[in-house]
C-alpha atoms as a printed R data frame, in Angstrom:
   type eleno elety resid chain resno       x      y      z
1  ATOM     1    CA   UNK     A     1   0.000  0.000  0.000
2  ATOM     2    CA   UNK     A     2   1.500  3.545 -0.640
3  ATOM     3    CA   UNK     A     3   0.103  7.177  0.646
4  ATOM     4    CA   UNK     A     4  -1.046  7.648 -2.938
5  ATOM     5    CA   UNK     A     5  -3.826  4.627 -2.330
6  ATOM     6    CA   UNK     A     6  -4.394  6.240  0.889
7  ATOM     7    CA   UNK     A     7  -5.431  9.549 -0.653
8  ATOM     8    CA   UNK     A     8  -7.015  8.144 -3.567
9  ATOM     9    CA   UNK     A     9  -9.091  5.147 -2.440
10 ATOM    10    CA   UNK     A    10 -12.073  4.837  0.420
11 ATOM    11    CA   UNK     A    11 -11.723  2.955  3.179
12 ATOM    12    CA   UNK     A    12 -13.497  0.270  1.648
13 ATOM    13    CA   UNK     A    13 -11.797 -0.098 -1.691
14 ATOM    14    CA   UNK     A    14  -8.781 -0.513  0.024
15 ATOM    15    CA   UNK     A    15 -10.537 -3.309  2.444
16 ATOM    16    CA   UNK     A    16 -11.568 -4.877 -1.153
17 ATOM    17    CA   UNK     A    17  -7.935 -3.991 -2.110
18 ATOM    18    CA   UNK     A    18  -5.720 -5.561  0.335
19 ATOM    19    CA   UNK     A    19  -8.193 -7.767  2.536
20 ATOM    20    CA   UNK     A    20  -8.198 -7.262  6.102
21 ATOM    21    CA   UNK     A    21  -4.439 -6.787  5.638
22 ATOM    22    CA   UNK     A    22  -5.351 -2.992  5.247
23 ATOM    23    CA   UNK     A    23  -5.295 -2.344  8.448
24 ATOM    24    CA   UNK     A    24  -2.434 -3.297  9.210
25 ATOM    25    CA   UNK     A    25  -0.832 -1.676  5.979
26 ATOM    26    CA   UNK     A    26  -2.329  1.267  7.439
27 ATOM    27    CA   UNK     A    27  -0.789  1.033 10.857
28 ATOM    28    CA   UNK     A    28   2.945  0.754  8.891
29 ATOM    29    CA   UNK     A    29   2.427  3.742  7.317
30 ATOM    30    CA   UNK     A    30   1.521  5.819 10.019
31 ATOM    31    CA   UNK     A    31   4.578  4.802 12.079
32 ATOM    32    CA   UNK     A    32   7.024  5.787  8.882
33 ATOM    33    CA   UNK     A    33   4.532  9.333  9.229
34 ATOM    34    CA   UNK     A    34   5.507  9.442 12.439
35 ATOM    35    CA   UNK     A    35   9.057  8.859 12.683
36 ATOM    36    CA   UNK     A    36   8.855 11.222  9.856
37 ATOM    37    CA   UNK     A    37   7.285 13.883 12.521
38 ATOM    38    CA   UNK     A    38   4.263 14.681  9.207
39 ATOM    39    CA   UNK     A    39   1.555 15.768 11.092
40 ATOM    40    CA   UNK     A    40  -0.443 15.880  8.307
41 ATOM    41    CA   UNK     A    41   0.540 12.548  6.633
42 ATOM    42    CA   UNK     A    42  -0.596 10.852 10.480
43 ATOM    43    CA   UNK     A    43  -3.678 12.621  9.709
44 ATOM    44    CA   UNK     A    44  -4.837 11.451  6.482
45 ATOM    45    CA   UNK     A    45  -3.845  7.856  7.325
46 ATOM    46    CA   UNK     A    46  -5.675  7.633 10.755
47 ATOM    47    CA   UNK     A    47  -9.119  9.261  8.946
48 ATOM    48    CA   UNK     A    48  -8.269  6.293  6.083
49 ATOM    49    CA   UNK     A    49  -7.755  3.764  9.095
50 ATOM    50    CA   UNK     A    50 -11.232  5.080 10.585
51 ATOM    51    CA   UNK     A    51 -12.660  4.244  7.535
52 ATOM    52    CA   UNK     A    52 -11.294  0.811  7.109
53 ATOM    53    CA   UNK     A    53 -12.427 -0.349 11.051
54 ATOM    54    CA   UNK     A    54 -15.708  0.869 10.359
55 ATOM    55    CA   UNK     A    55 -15.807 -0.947  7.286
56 ATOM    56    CA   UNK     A    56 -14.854 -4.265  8.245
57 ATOM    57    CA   UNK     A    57 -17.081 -3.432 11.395
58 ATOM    58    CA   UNK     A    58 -20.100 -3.366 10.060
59 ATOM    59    CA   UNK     A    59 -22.882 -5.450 10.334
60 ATOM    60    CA   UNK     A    60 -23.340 -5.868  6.089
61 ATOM    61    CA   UNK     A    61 -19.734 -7.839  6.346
62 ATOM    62    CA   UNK     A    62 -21.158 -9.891  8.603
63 ATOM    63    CA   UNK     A    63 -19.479 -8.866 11.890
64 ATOM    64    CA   UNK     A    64 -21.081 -8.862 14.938
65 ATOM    65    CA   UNK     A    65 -23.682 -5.953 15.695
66 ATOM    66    CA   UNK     A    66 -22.152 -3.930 19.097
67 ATOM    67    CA   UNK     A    67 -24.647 -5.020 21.954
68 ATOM    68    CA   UNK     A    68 -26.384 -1.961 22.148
69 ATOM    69    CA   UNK     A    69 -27.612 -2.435 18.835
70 ATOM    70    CA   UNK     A    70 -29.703 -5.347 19.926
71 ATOM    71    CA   UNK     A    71 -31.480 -3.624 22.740
């Protein structure tokens, strides 16, 4: 994965992408962003790694609904 796909692609084509390997993909990037010290770099990647949880989160993937939901 490069920070071109991360500005480019949703959080869900890069889930279709690289699997559930994306988030971990993510999480390399953002520690070369940070041992680079870009702010903004750390910023686009954790809004892209938002994305991607929520993604492979949701109920239409089949994951688990959060309890509240079923009350």
């Amino acid at each position: 994965m490069t920070l071109d796909e991360v500005g480019m692609l949703s959080g869900e084509d890069l889930v279709r992408r690289y699997g559930a390997a994306a988030r971990q993909l993510l999480v390399s990037l953002a520690v070369a962003a940070v041992r680079k010290g870009d702010d903004d770099e750390m910023k686009a990647i954790d809004g892209r790694m938002r994305e991607v949880d929520r993604y492979l989160e949701s109920p239409s993937r089949g994951a688990a609904a959060p309890e509240s939901a079923n009350r």
